[in-house]
Amino acid sequence: MSKSWKDTKDFVGLEEVSKVDFLVPLFAEALGTFLLVMIGCASCITWTTPTTVFHIAFTFGLAVASLAQVLGPISGCHINPAVTLGLVVSGNCTILRGLCYIVCQCCGAIAGAGVLKIALPAEKTNQSLGMTNLSVENGQGILIEAIITFLLVLVVHAVTDPKRHDCRGWAPLAIGLTITVCHLAVVPATGSSMNPARSLGPAVILGIWKDQWVYWVGPILGGVLAGVLYRMGFKSRSKDDDEASYDF
């Protein structure tokens, strides 16, 4: 088998996804996104006192940090289609693994929003359920979502790069803080989705699709750009193998 054919086969990932063991990371991605949406969106619902940006930001940030600690060794804890696509274009996730992950993430997000709606009183969830809404123009929303997702995916690449010994053990905290700071900055503008699945879940359960495409286009653009940039310029390389890729 030629080296080029082997590289192509490894990038597609057919052999990887055909194994029974692959069901475990798929379940981890579905479960992680389920918990993220259910817990994160619960923080957006108003009770006796109005929710604050600070409250929402730290709920999402701490939720992702906790999930990354538990699920990171199992699936990489992408729990975000934009993160998965960013890792695919940088060569750190095979194409078929990425597609399977995205399907599981979307299913988990929808299930999380559905359980949240069942678990809370109808008057609290019928009109909100933590949906992301734009307070800016569509183009501005795409730009904002692209920028914050770019930052997230760039951080994900950096803290999971095995050749960067300075980041070892910091991944959950770094990723959680990145999500927190992005939420603090732009929740009032776009809801700070930075995750298409997170926006999809409540939209499916409530049947409200206004501006939903913005929350796919923006994060995917940002995630893909971050993956390309890290692969081309920021990726740590060993002295004896400048072209070596790293595993997740």
Coordinates of C-alpha atoms in Angstrom, one line a residue:
M1 CA 0.0 0.0 0.0
S2 CA 1.5 3.4 -1.0
K3 CA 2.0 6.1 1.5
S4 CA -0.4 8.5 -0.2
W5 CA -3.2 5.9 -0.3
K6 CA -2.6 5.1 3.4
D7 CA -2.7 8.8 4.3
T8 CA -6.0 9.2 2.4
K9 CA -7.5 6.1 4.1
D10 CA -6.5 7.4 7.5
F11 CA -8.0 10.8 6.8
V12 CA -11.3 9.3 5.7
G13 CA -11.4 7.0 8.7
L14 CA -13.4 4.0 7.4
E15 CA -11.5 1.5 9.4
E16 CA -11.9 3.6 12.5
V17 CA -15.7 4.0 12.4
S18 CA -16.3 0.3 11.5
K19 CA -15.1 -0.9 14.9
V20 CA -17.7 -1.7 17.6
D21 CA -15.6 0.3 20.1
F22 CA -16.5 3.4 18.1
L23 CA -19.9 3.4 19.7
V24 CA -18.5 4.5 23.0
P25 CA -17.2 7.9 21.8
L26 CA -20.4 8.4 19.8
F27 CA -22.4 7.9 23.0
A28 CA -20.1 10.2 24.8
E29 CA -20.6 13.0 22.3
A30 CA -24.4 12.6 22.4
L31 CA -24.4 12.5 26.2
G32 CA -22.1 15.5 26.5
T33 CA -24.1 17.7 24.2
F34 CA -27.3 16.5 25.9
L35 CA -26.0 17.7 29.3
L36 CA -24.5 20.9 27.9
V37 CA -27.8 22.0 26.4
M38 CA -30.0 20.9 29.2
I39 CA -27.9 22.5 31.9
G40 CA -26.7 25.5 29.9
C41 CA -30.1 26.4 28.6
A42 CA -31.7 26.0 32.1
S43 CA -29.5 29.0 33.2
C44 CA -31.2 31.2 30.6
I45 CA -34.7 30.7 31.9
T46 CA -36.0 33.5 34.2
W47 CA -37.5 32.6 37.6
T48 CA -38.1 35.0 40.5
T49 CA -35.1 37.2 39.4
P50 CA -33.9 37.9 35.9
T51 CA -31.0 35.9 34.6
T52 CA -27.8 37.8 34.1
V53 CA -25.0 37.5 31.5
F54 CA -22.6 36.6 34.3
H55 CA -24.9 33.7 35.4
I56 CA -25.3 32.3 31.9
A57 CA -21.6 32.7 31.0
F58 CA -20.3 30.8 34.0
T59 CA -22.9 28.1 33.7
F60 CA -21.9 27.3 30.1
G61 CA -18.2 27.7 30.9
L62 CA -18.2 25.4 33.9
A63 CA -20.5 22.9 32.2
V64 CA -18.0 22.5 29.3
A65 CA -15.0 22.4 31.7
S66 CA -16.7 19.6 33.7
L67 CA -17.6 17.6 30.6
A68 CA -14.2 18.0 29.1
Q69 CA -12.6 16.6 32.2
V70 CA -14.9 13.5 32.1
L71 CA -15.3 12.9 28.3
G72 CA -12.1 14.3 27.0
P73 CA -10.2 10.9 27.2
I74 CA -13.2 9.1 25.7
S75 CA -14.2 11.1 22.6
G76 CA -12.2 14.3 22.8
C77 CA -15.4 16.0 24.1
H78 CA -16.0 18.0 21.0
I79 CA -19.8 18.4 21.8
N80 CA -19.9 21.1 19.1
P81 CA -20.1 20.6 15.3
A82 CA -17.9 23.7 14.8
V83 CA -15.1 22.2 16.9
T84 CA -15.4 18.9 15.1
L85 CA -15.2 20.5 11.7
G86 CA -12.2 22.6 12.8
L87 CA -10.4 19.4 13.9
V88 CA -11.3 17.7 10.6
V89 CA -9.7 20.4 8.5
S90 CA -6.6 20.5 10.7
G91 CA -6.2 16.7 10.2
N92 CA -6.9 15.8 13.8
C93 CA -10.2 14.1 13.2
T94 CA -11.2 11.8 10.3
I95 CA -14.0 12.8 8.0
L96 CA -16.3 9.9 8.9
R97 CA -15.6 10.3 12.6
G98 CA -16.5 14.0 12.3
L99 CA -19.7 13.3 10.5
C100 CA -20.8 10.7 13.0
Y101 CA -19.9 13.0 15.8
I102 CA -22.0 15.9 14.4
V103 CA -25.0 13.7 14.0
C104 CA -24.7 12.5 17.6
Q105 CA -24.2 16.1 18.8
C106 CA -27.3 17.3 17.1
C107 CA -29.4 14.4 18.5
G108 CA -28.0 15.0 22.0
A109 CA -28.8 18.7 21.8
I110 CA -32.4 18.0 20.7
A111 CA -32.8 15.5 23.4
G112 CA -31.4 17.9 26.0
A113 CA -33.8 20.6 25.0
G114 CA -36.7 18.2 25.0
V115 CA -35.9 16.9 28.5
L116 CA -35.5 20.5 29.8
K117 CA -38.9 21.4 28.4
I118 CA -40.5 18.3 30.2
A119 CA -38.7 19.0 33.4
L120 CA -39.7 22.6 33.9
P121 CA -43.2 24.3 34.1
A122 CA -44.7 25.1 30.7
E123 CA -44.9 28.8 31.4
K124 CA -41.1 28.9 31.8
T125 CA -40.2 27.1 28.6
N126 CA -42.9 27.7 26.0
Q127 CA -41.3 31.0 24.8
S128 CA -37.7 30.7 25.6
L129 CA -36.0 27.3 26.4
G130 CA -32.6 29.1 26.2
M131 CA -32.9 29.9 22.5
T132 CA -30.2 32.1 21.0
N133 CA -31.6 35.2 19.4
L134 CA -30.0 38.0 17.4
S135 CA -30.0 41.6 18.6
V136 CA -27.9 42.6 15.6
E137 CA -28.1 42.3 11.9
N138 CA -27.6 38.9 10.3
G139 CA -24.2 39.8 8.9
Q140 CA -23.0 41.2 12.2
G141 CA -24.3 38.0 13.9
I142 CA -22.3 35.8 11.5
L143 CA -19.2 37.9 12.1
I144 CA -19.5 37.8 15.9
E145 CA -20.3 34.1 16.0
A146 CA -17.3 33.4 13.7
I147 CA -14.9 35.4 15.8
I148 CA -15.8 33.8 19.2
T149 CA -15.9 30.3 17.7
F150 CA -12.5 31.0 16.0
L151 CA -11.1 31.7 19.5
L152 CA -12.6 28.6 21.0
V153 CA -11.4 26.2 18.3
L154 CA -7.9 27.8 18.3
V155 CA -7.7 27.2 22.1
V156 CA -9.0 23.7 21.7
H157 CA -6.1 23.0 19.2
A158 CA -3.5 24.6 21.4
V159 CA -4.4 22.8 24.7
T160 CA -4.8 19.4 23.1
D161 CA -1.5 19.6 21.1
P162 CA 0.7 16.8 22.6
K163 CA 3.8 18.7 21.5
R164 CA 2.9 21.6 23.7
H165 CA 4.0 20.5 27.1
D166 CA 3.1 23.9 28.7
C167 CA -0.6 23.2 28.1
R168 CA -0.6 19.7 29.5
G169 CA -3.5 19.2 32.0
W170 CA -5.0 22.6 31.4
A171 CA -7.5 21.8 28.6
P172 CA -10.8 21.7 30.6
L173 CA -10.0 25.0 32.4
A174 CA -8.7 26.8 29.3
I175 CA -11.7 25.7 27.2
G176 CA -14.2 26.5 29.9
L177 CA -12.7 30.0 30.5
T178 CA -12.7 30.7 26.8
I179 CA -16.5 29.9 26.6
T180 CA -17.1 32.0 29.7
V181 CA -15.3 35.1 28.4
C182 CA -17.0 34.9 25.0
H183 CA -20.4 34.6 26.7
L184 CA -19.6 37.6 28.9
A185 CA -18.7 39.6 25.7
V186 CA -21.6 38.8 23.3
V187 CA -24.6 37.1 25.0
P188 CA -26.6 40.4 24.6
A189 CA -25.7 40.5 20.9
T190 CA -26.2 36.9 19.6
G191 CA -26.7 34.7 22.7
S192 CA -23.1 33.6 22.2
S193 CA -24.0 30.2 20.7
M194 CA -20.5 29.3 19.2
N195 CA -22.1 25.9 18.8
P196 CA -24.7 25.0 16.1
A197 CA -26.0 22.1 18.1
R198 CA -26.6 24.2 21.1
S199 CA -28.8 26.5 19.0
L200 CA -30.5 23.7 17.1
G201 CA -31.8 21.8 20.2
P202 CA -34.2 24.5 21.5
A203 CA -35.2 25.5 17.9
V204 CA -36.3 22.0 17.1
I205 CA -38.3 21.6 20.3
L206 CA -40.0 25.0 20.0
G207 CA -40.3 24.9 16.2
I208 CA -38.8 28.4 15.9
W209 CA -36.3 28.7 13.1
K210 CA -35.7 32.4 12.8
D211 CA -32.1 33.2 12.1
Q212 CA -31.1 29.6 12.8
W213 CA -28.9 29.5 9.7
V214 CA -26.7 32.3 11.3
Y215 CA -25.8 30.0 14.1
W216 CA -24.5 27.4 11.6
V217 CA -22.7 29.7 9.1
G218 CA -20.9 31.8 11.7
P219 CA -19.5 29.1 14.0
I220 CA -18.6 26.8 11.1
L221 CA -16.7 29.6 9.4
G222 CA -14.8 30.4 12.6
G223 CA -14.1 26.8 13.4
V224 CA -12.8 25.9 10.0
L225 CA -10.6 29.0 9.8
A226 CA -9.1 28.3 13.2
G227 CA -8.3 24.7 12.1
V228 CA -6.6 25.8 8.9
L229 CA -4.6 28.5 10.7
Y230 CA -3.4 26.2 13.5
R231 CA -2.4 23.5 11.0
M232 CA -0.5 26.0 8.7
G233 CA 1.1 28.3 11.3
F234 CA 0.6 27.6 14.9
K235 CA 0.9 23.8 15.2
S236 CA 3.9 22.7 17.4
R237 CA 6.4 20.6 15.4
S238 CA 9.2 18.4 16.5
K239 CA 12.6 19.0 15.1
D240 CA 12.7 15.6 13.4
D241 CA 9.2 15.6 12.0
D242 CA 7.8 18.9 10.8
E243 CA 4.9 17.1 9.1
A244 CA 3.8 14.9 12.0
S245 CA 0.2 15.1 13.0
Y246 CA -1.1 14.6 16.5
D247 CA -3.9 12.4 17.7
F248 CA -7.1 13.0 19.7

